[in-house]
CSV table of C-alpha atoms and ligand atoms in Angstrom, one decimal:
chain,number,residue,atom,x,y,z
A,479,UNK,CA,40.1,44.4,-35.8
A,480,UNK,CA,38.7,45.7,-32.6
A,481,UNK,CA,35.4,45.6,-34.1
A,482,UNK,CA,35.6,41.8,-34.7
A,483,UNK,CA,36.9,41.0,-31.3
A,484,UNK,CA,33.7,43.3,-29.7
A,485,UNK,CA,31.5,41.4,-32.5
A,486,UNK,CA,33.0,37.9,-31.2
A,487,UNK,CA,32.8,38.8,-27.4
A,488,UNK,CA,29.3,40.0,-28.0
A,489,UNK,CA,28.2,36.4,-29.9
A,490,UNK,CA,30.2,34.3,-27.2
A,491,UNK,CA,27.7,36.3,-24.1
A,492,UNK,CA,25.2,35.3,-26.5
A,493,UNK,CA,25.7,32.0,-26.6
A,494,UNK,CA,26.3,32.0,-23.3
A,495,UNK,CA,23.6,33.3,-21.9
A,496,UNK,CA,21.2,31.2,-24.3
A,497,UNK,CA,23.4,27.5,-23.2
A,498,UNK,CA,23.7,28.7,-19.0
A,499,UNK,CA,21.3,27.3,-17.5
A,500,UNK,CA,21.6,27.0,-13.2
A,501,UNK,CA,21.3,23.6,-12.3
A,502,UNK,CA,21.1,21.3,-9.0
A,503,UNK,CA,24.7,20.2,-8.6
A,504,UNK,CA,23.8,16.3,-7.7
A,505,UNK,CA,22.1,15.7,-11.0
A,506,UNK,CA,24.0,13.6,-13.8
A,507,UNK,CA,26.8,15.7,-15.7
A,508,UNK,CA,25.4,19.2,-15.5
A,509,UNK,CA,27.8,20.6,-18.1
A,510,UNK,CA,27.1,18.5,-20.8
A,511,UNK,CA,23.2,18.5,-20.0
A,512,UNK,CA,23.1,22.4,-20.2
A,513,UNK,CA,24.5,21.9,-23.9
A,514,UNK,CA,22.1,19.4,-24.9
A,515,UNK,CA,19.5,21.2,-23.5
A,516,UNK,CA,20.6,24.3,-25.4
A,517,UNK,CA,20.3,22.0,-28.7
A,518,UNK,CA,17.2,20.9,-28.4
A,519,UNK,CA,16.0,24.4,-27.7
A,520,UNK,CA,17.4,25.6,-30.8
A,521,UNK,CA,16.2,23.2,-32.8
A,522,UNK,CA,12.8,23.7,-31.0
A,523,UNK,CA,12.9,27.7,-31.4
A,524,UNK,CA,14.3,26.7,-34.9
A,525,UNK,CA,11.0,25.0,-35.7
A,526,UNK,CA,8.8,27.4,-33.9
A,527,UNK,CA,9.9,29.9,-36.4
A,528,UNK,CA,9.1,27.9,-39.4
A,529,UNK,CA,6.0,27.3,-38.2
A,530,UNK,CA,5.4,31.2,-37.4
A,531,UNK,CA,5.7,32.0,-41.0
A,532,UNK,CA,3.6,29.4,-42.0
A,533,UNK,CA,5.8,27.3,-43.9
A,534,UNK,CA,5.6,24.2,-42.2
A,535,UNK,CA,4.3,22.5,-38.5
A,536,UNK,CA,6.4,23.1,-36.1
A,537,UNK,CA,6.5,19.3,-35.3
A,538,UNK,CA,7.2,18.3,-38.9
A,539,UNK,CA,10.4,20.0,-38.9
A,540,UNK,CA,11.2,19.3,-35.3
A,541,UNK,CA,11.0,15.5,-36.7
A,542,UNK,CA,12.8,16.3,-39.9
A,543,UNK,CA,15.8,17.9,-37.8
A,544,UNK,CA,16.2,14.9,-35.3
A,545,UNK,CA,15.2,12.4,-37.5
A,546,UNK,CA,17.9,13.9,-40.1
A,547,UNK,CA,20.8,13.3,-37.3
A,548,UNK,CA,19.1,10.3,-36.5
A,549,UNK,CA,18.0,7.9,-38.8
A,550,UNK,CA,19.3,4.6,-39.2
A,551,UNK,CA,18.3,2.0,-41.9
A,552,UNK,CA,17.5,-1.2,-40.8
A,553,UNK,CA,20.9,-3.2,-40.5
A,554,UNK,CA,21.5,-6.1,-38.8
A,555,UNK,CA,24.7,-6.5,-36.9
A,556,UNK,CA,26.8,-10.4,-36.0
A,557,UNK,CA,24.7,-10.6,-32.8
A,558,UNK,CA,21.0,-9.4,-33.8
A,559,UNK,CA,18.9,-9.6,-36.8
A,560,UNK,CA,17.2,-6.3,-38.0
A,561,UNK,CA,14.2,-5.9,-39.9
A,562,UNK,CA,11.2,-3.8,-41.0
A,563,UNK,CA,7.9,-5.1,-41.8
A,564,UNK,CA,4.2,-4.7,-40.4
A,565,UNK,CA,1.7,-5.8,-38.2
A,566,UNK,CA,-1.7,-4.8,-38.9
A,567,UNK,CA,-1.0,-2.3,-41.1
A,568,UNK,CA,1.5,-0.7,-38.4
A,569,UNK,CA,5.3,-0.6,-39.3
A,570,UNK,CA,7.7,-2.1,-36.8
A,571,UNK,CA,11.1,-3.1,-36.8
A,572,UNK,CA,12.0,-6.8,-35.4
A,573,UNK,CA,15.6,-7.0,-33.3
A,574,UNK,CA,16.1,-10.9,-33.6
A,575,UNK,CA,19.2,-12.3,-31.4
A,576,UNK,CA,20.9,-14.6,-33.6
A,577,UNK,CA,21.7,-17.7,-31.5
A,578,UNK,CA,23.6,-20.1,-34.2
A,579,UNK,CA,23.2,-23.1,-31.9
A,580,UNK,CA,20.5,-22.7,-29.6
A,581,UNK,CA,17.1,-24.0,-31.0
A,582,UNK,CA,15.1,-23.0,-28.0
A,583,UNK,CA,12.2,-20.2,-27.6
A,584,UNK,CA,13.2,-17.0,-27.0
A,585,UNK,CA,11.8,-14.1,-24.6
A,586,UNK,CA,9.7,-11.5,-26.3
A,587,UNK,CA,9.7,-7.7,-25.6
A,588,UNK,CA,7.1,-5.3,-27.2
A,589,UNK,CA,9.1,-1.5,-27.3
A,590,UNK,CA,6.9,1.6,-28.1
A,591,UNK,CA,9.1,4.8,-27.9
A,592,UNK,CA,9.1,8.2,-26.2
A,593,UNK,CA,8.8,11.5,-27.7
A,594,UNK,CA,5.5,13.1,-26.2
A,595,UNK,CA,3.0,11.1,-29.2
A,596,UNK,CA,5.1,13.7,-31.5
A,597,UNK,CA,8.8,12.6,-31.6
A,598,UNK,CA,10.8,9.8,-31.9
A,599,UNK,CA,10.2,6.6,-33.8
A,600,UNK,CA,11.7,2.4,-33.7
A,601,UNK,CA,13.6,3.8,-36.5
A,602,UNK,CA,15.8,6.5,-34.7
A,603,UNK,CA,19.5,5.6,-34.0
A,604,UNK,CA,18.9,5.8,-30.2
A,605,UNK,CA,15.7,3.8,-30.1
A,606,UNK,CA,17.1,1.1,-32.6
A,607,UNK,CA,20.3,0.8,-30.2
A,608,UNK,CA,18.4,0.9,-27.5
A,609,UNK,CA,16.6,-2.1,-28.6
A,610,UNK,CA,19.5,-4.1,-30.0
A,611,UNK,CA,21.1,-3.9,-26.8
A,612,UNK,CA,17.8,-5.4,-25.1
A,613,UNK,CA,17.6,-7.6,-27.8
A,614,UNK,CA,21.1,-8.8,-27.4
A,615,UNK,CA,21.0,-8.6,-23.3
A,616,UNK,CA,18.0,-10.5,-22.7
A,617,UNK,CA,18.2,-12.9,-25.4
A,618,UNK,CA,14.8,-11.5,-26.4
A,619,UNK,CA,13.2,-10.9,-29.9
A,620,UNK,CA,12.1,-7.2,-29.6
A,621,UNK,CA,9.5,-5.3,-32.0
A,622,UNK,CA,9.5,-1.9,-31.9
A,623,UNK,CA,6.6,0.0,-33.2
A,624,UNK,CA,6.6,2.8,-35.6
A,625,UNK,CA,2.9,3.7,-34.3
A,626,UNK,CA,1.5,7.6,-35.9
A,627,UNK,CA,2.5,10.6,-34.2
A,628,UNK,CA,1.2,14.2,-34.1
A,629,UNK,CA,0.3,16.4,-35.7
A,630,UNK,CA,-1.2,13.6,-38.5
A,631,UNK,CA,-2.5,11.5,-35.6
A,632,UNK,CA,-4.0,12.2,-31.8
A,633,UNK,CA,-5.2,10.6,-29.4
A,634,UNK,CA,-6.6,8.1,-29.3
A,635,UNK,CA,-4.8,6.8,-32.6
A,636,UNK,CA,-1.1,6.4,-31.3
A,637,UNK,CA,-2.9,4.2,-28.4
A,638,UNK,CA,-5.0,2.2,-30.5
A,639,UNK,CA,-2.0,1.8,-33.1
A,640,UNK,CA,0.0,-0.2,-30.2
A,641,UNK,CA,-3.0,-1.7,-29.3
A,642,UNK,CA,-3.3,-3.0,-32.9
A,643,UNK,CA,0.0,-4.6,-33.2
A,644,UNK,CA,0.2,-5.9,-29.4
A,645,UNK,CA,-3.0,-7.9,-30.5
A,646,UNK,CA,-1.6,-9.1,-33.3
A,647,UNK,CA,1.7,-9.5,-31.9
A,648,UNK,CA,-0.2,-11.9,-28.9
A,649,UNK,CA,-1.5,-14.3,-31.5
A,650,UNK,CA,0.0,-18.0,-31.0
A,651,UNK,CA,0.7,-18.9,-34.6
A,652,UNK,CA,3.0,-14.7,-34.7
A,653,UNK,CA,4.7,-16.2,-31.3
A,654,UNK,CA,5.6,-19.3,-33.0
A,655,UNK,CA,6.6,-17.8,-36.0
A,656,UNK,CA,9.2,-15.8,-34.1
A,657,UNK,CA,10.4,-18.7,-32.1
A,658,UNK,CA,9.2,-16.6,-28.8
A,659,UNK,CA,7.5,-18.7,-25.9
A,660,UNK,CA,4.3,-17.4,-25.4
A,661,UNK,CA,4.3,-17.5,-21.7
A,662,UNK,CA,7.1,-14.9,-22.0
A,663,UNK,CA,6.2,-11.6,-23.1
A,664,UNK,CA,6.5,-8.3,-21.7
A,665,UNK,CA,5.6,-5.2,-23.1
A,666,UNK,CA,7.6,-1.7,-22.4
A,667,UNK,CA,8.1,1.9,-22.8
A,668,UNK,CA,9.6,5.2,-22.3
A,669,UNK,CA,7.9,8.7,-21.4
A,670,UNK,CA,5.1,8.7,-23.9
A,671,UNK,CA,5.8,4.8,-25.0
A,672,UNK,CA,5.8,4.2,-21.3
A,673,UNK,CA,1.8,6.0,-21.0
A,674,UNK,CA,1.0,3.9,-24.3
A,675,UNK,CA,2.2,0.4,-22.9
A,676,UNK,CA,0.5,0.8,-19.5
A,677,UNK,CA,-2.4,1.9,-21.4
A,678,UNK,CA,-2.6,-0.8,-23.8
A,679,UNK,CA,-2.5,-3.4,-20.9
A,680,UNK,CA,-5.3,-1.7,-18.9
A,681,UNK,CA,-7.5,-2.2,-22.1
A,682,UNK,CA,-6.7,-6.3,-22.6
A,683,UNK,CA,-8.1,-5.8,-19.0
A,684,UNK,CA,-11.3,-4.4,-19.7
A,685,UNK,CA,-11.9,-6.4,-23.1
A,686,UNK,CA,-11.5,-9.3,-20.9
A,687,UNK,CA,-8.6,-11.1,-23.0
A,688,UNK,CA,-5.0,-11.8,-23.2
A,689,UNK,CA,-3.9,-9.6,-20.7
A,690,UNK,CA,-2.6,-13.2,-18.8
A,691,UNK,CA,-0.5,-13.3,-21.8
A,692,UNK,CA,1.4,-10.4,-20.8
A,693,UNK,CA,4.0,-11.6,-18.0
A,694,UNK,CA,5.6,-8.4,-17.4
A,695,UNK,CA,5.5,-4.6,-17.9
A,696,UNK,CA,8.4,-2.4,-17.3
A,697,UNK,CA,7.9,1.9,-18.0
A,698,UNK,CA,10.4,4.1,-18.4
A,699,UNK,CA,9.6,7.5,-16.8
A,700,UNK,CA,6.2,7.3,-17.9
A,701,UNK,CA,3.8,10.0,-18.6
A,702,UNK,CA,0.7,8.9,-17.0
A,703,UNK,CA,-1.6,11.6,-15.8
A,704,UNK,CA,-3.0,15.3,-17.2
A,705,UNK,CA,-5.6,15.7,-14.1
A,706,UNK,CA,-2.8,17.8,-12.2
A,707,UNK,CA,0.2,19.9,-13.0
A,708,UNK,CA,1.3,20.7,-10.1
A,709,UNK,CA,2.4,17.1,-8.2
A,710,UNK,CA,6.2,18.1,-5.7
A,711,UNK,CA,7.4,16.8,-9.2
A,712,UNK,CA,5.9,19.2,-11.5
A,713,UNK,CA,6.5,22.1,-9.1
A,714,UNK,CA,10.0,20.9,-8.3
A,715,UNK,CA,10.9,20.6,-12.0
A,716,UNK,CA,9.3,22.9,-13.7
A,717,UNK,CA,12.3,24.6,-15.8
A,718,UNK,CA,14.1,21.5,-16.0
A,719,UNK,CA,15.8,20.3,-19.1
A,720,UNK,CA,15.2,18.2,-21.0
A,721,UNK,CA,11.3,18.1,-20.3
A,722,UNK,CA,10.1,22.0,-18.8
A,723,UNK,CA,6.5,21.7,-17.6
A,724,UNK,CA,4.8,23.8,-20.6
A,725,UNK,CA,6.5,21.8,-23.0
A,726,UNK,CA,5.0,18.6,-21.6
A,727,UNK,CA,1.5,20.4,-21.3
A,728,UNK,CA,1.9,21.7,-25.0
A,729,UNK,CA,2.3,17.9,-25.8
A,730,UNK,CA,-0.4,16.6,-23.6
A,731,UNK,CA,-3.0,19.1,-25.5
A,732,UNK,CA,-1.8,18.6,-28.7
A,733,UNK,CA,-2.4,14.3,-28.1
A,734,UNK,CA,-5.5,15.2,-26.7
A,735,UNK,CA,-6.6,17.7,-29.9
A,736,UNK,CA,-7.1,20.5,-27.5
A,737,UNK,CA,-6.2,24.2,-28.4
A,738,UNK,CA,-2.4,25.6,-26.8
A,739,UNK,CA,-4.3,28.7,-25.7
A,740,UNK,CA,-5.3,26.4,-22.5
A,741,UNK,CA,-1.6,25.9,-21.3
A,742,UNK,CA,-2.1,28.3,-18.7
A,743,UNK,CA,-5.8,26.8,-17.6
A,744,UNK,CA,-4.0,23.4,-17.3
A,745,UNK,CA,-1.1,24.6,-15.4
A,746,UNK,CA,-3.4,26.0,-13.0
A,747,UNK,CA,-5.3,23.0,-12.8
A,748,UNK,CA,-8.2,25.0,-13.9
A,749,UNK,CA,-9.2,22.0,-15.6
A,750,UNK,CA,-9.4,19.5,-12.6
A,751,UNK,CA,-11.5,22.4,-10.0
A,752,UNK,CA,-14.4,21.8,-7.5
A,753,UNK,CA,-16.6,23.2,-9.9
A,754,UNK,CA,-16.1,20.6,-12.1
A,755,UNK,CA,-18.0,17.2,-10.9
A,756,UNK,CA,-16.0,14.5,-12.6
A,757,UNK,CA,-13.1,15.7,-11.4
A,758,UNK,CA,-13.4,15.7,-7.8
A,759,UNK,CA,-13.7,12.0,-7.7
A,760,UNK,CA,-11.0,10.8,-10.3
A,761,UNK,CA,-8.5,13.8,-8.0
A,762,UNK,CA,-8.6,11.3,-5.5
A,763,UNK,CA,-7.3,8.7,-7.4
A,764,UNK,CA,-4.0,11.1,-7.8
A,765,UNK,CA,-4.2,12.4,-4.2
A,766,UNK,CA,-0.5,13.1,-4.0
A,767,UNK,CA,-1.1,13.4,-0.4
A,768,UNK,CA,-2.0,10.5,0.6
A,769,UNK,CA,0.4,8.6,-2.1
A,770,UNK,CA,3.4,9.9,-1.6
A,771,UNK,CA,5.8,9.9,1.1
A,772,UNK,CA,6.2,12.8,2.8
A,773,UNK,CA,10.1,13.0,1.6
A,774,UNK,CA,9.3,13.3,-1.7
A,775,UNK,CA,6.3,15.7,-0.8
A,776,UNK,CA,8.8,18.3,0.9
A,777,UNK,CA,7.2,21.8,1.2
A,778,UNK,CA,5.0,21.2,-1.5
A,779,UNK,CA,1.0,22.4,-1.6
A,780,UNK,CA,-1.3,20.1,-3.4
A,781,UNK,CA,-3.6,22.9,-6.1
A,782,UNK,CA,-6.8,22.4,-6.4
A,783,UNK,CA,-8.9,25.7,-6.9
A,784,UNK,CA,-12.7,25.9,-5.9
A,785,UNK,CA,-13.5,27.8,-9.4
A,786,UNK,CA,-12.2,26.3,-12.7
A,787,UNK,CA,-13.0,26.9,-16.7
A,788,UNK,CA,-15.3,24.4,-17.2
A,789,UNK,CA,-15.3,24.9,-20.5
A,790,UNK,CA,-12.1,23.4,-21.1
A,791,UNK,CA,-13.3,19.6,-20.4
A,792,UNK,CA,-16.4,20.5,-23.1
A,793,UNK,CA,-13.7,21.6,-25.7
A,794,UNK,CA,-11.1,18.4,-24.6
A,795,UNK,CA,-13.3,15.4,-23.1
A,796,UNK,CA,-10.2,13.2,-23.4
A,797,UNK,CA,-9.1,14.6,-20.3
A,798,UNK,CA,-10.8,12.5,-18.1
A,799,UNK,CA,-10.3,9.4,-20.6
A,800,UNK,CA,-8.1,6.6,-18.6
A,801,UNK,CA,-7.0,5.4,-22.2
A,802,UNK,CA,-5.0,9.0,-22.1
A,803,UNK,CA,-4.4,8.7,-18.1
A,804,UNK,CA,-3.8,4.9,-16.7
A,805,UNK,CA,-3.2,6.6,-13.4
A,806,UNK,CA,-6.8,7.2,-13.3
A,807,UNK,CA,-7.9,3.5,-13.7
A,808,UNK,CA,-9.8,2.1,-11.2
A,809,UNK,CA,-8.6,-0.6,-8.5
A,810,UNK,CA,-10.3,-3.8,-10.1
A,811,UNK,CA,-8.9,-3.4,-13.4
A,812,UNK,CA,-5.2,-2.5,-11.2
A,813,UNK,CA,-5.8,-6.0,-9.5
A,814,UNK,CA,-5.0,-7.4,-13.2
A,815,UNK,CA,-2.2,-6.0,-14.5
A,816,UNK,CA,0.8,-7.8,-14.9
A,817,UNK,CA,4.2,-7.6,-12.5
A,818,UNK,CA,6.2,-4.2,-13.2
A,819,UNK,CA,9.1,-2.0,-13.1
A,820,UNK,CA,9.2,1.4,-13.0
A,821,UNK,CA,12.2,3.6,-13.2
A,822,UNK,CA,11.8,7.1,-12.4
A,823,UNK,CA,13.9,10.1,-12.2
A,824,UNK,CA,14.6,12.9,-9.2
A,825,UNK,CA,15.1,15.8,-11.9
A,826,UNK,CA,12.0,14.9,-13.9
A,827,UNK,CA,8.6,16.6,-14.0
A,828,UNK,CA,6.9,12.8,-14.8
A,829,UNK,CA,8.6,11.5,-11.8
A,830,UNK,CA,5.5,11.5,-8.9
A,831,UNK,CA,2.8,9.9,-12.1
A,832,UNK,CA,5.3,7.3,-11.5
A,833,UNK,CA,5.5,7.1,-8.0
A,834,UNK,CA,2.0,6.8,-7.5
A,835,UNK,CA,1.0,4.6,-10.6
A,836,UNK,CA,3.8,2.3,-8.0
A,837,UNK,CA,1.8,3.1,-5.1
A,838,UNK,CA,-1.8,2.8,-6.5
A,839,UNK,CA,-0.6,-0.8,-7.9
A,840,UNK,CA,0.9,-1.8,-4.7
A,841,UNK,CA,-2.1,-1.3,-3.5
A,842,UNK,CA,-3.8,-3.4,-5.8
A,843,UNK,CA,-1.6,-6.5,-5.2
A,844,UNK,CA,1.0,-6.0,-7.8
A,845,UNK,CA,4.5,-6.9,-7.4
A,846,UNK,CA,6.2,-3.6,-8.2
A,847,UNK,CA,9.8,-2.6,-8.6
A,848,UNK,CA,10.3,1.0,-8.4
A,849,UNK,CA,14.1,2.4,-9.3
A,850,UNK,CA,14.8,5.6,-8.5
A,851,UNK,CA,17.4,7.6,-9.9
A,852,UNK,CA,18.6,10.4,-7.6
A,853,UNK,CA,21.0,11.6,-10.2
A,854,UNK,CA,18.4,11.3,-13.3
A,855,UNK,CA,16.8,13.7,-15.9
A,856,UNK,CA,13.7,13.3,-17.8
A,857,UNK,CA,15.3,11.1,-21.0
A,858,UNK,CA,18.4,10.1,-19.9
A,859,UNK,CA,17.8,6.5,-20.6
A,860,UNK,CA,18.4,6.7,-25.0
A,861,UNK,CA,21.4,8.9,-24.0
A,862,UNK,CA,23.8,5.9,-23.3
A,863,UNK,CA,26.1,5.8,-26.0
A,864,UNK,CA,28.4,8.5,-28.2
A,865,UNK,CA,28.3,11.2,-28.5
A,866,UNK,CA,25.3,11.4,-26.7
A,867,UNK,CA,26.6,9.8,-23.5
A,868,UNK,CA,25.7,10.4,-19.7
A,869,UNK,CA,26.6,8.0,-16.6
A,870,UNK,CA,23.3,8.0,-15.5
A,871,UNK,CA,22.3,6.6,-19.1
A,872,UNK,CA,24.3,3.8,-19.0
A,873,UNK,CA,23.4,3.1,-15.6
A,874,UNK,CA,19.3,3.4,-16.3
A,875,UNK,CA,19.5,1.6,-19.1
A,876,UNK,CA,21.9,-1.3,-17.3
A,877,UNK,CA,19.5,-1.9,-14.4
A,878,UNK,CA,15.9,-2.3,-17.4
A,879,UNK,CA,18.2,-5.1,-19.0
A,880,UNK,CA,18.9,-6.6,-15.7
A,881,UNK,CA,15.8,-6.3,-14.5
A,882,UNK,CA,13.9,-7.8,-17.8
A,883,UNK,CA,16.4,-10.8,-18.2
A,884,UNK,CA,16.0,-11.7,-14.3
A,885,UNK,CA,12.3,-11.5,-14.3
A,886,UNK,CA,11.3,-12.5,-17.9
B,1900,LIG,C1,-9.3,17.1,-33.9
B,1900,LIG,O1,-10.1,18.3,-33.9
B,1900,LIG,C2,-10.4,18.7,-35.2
B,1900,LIG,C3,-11.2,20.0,-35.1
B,1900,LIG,O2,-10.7,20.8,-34.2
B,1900,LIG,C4,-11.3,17.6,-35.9
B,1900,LIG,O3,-11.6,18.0,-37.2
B,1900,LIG,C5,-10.5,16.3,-35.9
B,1900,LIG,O4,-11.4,15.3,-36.3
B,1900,LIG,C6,-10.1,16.0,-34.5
B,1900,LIG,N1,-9.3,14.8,-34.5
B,1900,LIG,C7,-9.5,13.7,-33.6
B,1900,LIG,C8,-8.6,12.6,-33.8
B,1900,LIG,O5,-10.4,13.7,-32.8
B,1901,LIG,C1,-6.1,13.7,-0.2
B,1901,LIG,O1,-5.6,13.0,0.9
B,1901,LIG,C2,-5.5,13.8,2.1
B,1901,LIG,C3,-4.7,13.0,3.1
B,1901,LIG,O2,-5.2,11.7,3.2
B,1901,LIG,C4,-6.9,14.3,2.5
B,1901,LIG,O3,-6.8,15.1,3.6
B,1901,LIG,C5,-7.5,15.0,1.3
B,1901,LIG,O4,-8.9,15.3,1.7
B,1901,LIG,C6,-7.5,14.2,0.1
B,1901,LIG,N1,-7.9,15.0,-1.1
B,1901,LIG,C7,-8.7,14.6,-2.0
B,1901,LIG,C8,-9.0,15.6,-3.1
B,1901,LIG,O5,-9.2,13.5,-2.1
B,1902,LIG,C1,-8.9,29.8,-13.5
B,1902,LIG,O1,-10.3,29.9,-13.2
B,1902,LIG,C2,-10.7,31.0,-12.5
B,1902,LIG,C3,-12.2,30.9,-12.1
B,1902,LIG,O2,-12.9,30.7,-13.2
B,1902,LIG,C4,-10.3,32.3,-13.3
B,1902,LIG,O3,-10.6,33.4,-12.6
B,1902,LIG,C5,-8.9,32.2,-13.7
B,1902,LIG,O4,-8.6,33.3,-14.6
B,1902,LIG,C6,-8.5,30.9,-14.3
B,1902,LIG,N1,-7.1,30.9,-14.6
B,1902,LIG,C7,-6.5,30.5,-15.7
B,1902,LIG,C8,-5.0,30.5,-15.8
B,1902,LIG,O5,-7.2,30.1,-16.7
């Protein structure tokens, strides 16, 4: 008997100490964030283990365990219609707002998901609902694309699967077909889906076409840059849930089909160094320095270091690709992109690429509309609904639905 209680104190320190995390007291729900956090890295350190003993990628059964909990077939409900088909060879699921009476054109949203090119997918419970409830608040047909992830596809495959279908998507006679008006589309994205929307409109820039058929673009906390690691926001967040630094520089050279053993080179921005010529010029273009306020800057030192590891941009060229980075695009093809929203997040390593992707297109001549959440965490938006529920969710994803029906 005593034996089972010092066996059951012994597991409940355990669990403890794996689920405490300290966090800052004004972000959203601390509590109930420290648990999900403490999910997620089980089900990471879970998969990590798999993967040690060679059974299976890590990432496969990362996908397997959230896509297990959270896979939903493709039903349609009273108020939207729900179906999965493909453009281009690229699955996608359509969210159609059934509107018995009303025979005229509806708004049209293209939605590519988060999950660091790995995770995530149109198909997942809190991507589909996330879309049905733009569907249904906008009066918008939305398509959602199921573009490939890692590890069976890198960059720049996940890029040019949205490009793909947002061509296709863009041709008069598809509008038509889906009853959309042609002079309203916007295209969208969170995190990862937020670097591959961005992205996809910078190259209907460059190739010269259709980016006037884009009227807006709204990101959700998106990734946009992997020239430095150490913006206020990456220094500020480092170890916060449910995005810690390394994790989002594991991603970034997994996308980009670089090796993990340069995490540490990256963090250092070893990879971005005086040494290195490209750099020095593109570092400009994410001078947090001069784009940031100095709020948000605090006691912050940019990192640049005089010697790098050149060798790093020989072994991962993409680096200095702006098909990877939009951050780095230059000012003329900025002067073209469409009007935008950008939410972004205190508590949220990604939140200065998004303050200064804001700034950068200010500066261009693009009507921006930045919201900030002071309260936010890197995600927060897809937890809106049970059982995954935070305030700050509902309230994220409340203002994107305002904002897309009153500018749409
Ligand atoms: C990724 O790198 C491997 C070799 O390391 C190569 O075989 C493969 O083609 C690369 N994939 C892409 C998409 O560049
Ligand atoms: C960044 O901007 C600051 C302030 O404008 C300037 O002093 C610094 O030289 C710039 N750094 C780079 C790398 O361009
Ligand atoms: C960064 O580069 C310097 C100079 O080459 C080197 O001494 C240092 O070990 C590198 N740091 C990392 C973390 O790669």
């Amino acid at each position: 008997m005593k034996c089972a209680w010092v066996l059951l104190v012994a597991f409940a320190s355990l669990s403890a100490y794996y689920v405490y995390l300290p966090l800052p007291s004004t972000i959203s729900e601390p509590w109930k964030l420290m648990v999900l956090d403490a999910v997620f890295r089980c089900a990471q350190d879970l998969s990590n283990l798999v993967h040690y003993f060679g059974f299976v990628h890590h990432l496969r059964v990362l996908s397997f365990i959230t896509g297990f909990f959270d896979k939903l077939d493709a039903e349609s409900c009273e108020n939207v219609k729900v179906t999965d088909t493909v453009f281009d060879g690229i699955p996608i699921r359509i969210f159609d707002p059934v509107e018995k009476w009303d025979k005229t054109l509806k708004r049209g949203v293209l939605y590519i998901h988060g999950g660091g090119w790995a995770l995530g997918g149109a198909r997942m419970r809190s991507y589909d609902q996330l879309c049905r409830a733009v569907a249904e608040g906008v009066n918008a047909v939305v398509v959602s694309i199921e573009y490939r992830l890692l590890p069976d596809a890198h960059f720049p495959e996940q890029f040019n699967d949205a490009l793909h279908v947002t061509k296709y998507f863009l041709q008069p006679h598809v509008l038509a077909e889906l009853s959309i008006d042609s002079s309203r589309v916007a295209i969208s994205g969170d995190s990862a889906g937020g670097n591959l929307a961005t992205a996809v409109c910078q190259q209907l820039i460059r190739d010269g076409n259709a980016i006037n058929k884009i009227k807006l673009q709204a990101l959700i906390y998106p990734v946009l840059q992997v020239l430095d690691f150490n913006t206020p926001s990456y220094q500020q967040n480092m170890d916060m849930p449910i995005l810690p630094r390394f994790v989002m520089a594991k991603y970034w050279l997994h996308y980009l089909n670089g090796s993990y053993k340069y995490v540490d080179t990256v963090l250092a921005n070893n990879h971005t160094s005086f040494d290195i010529s490209q750099a020095v010029a593109l570092r400009e273009r994410l001078n947090w320095s001069s784009l940031l306020p100095s709020g948000i800057q605090k006691h912050y030192k940019p990192v640049v270091q005089p010697m790098g590891t050149p060798e790093v941009i020989q072994e991962i060229p993409a680096i200095f690709d702006v098909r990877a980075s939009p951050l780095i695009a230059e000012k003329e093809s900025l002067k073209l992109m469409p009007k935008t929203y950008i939410l972004t997040c205190e508590f949220d390593v990604l939140r200065d690429d998004g303050l200064m992707y804001a700034k950068r297109l200010e500066d261009a001549g693009v009507e921006v509309t930045r919201d900030h959440f002071e309260d936010g965490f890197h995600g927060c938006m897809i937890f809106a609904t049970w059982p995954l529920y935070f305030s700050v969710g509902a309230r994220t994803r409340d203002n994107y639905i305002k904002w897309l029906d009153e500018n749409l």
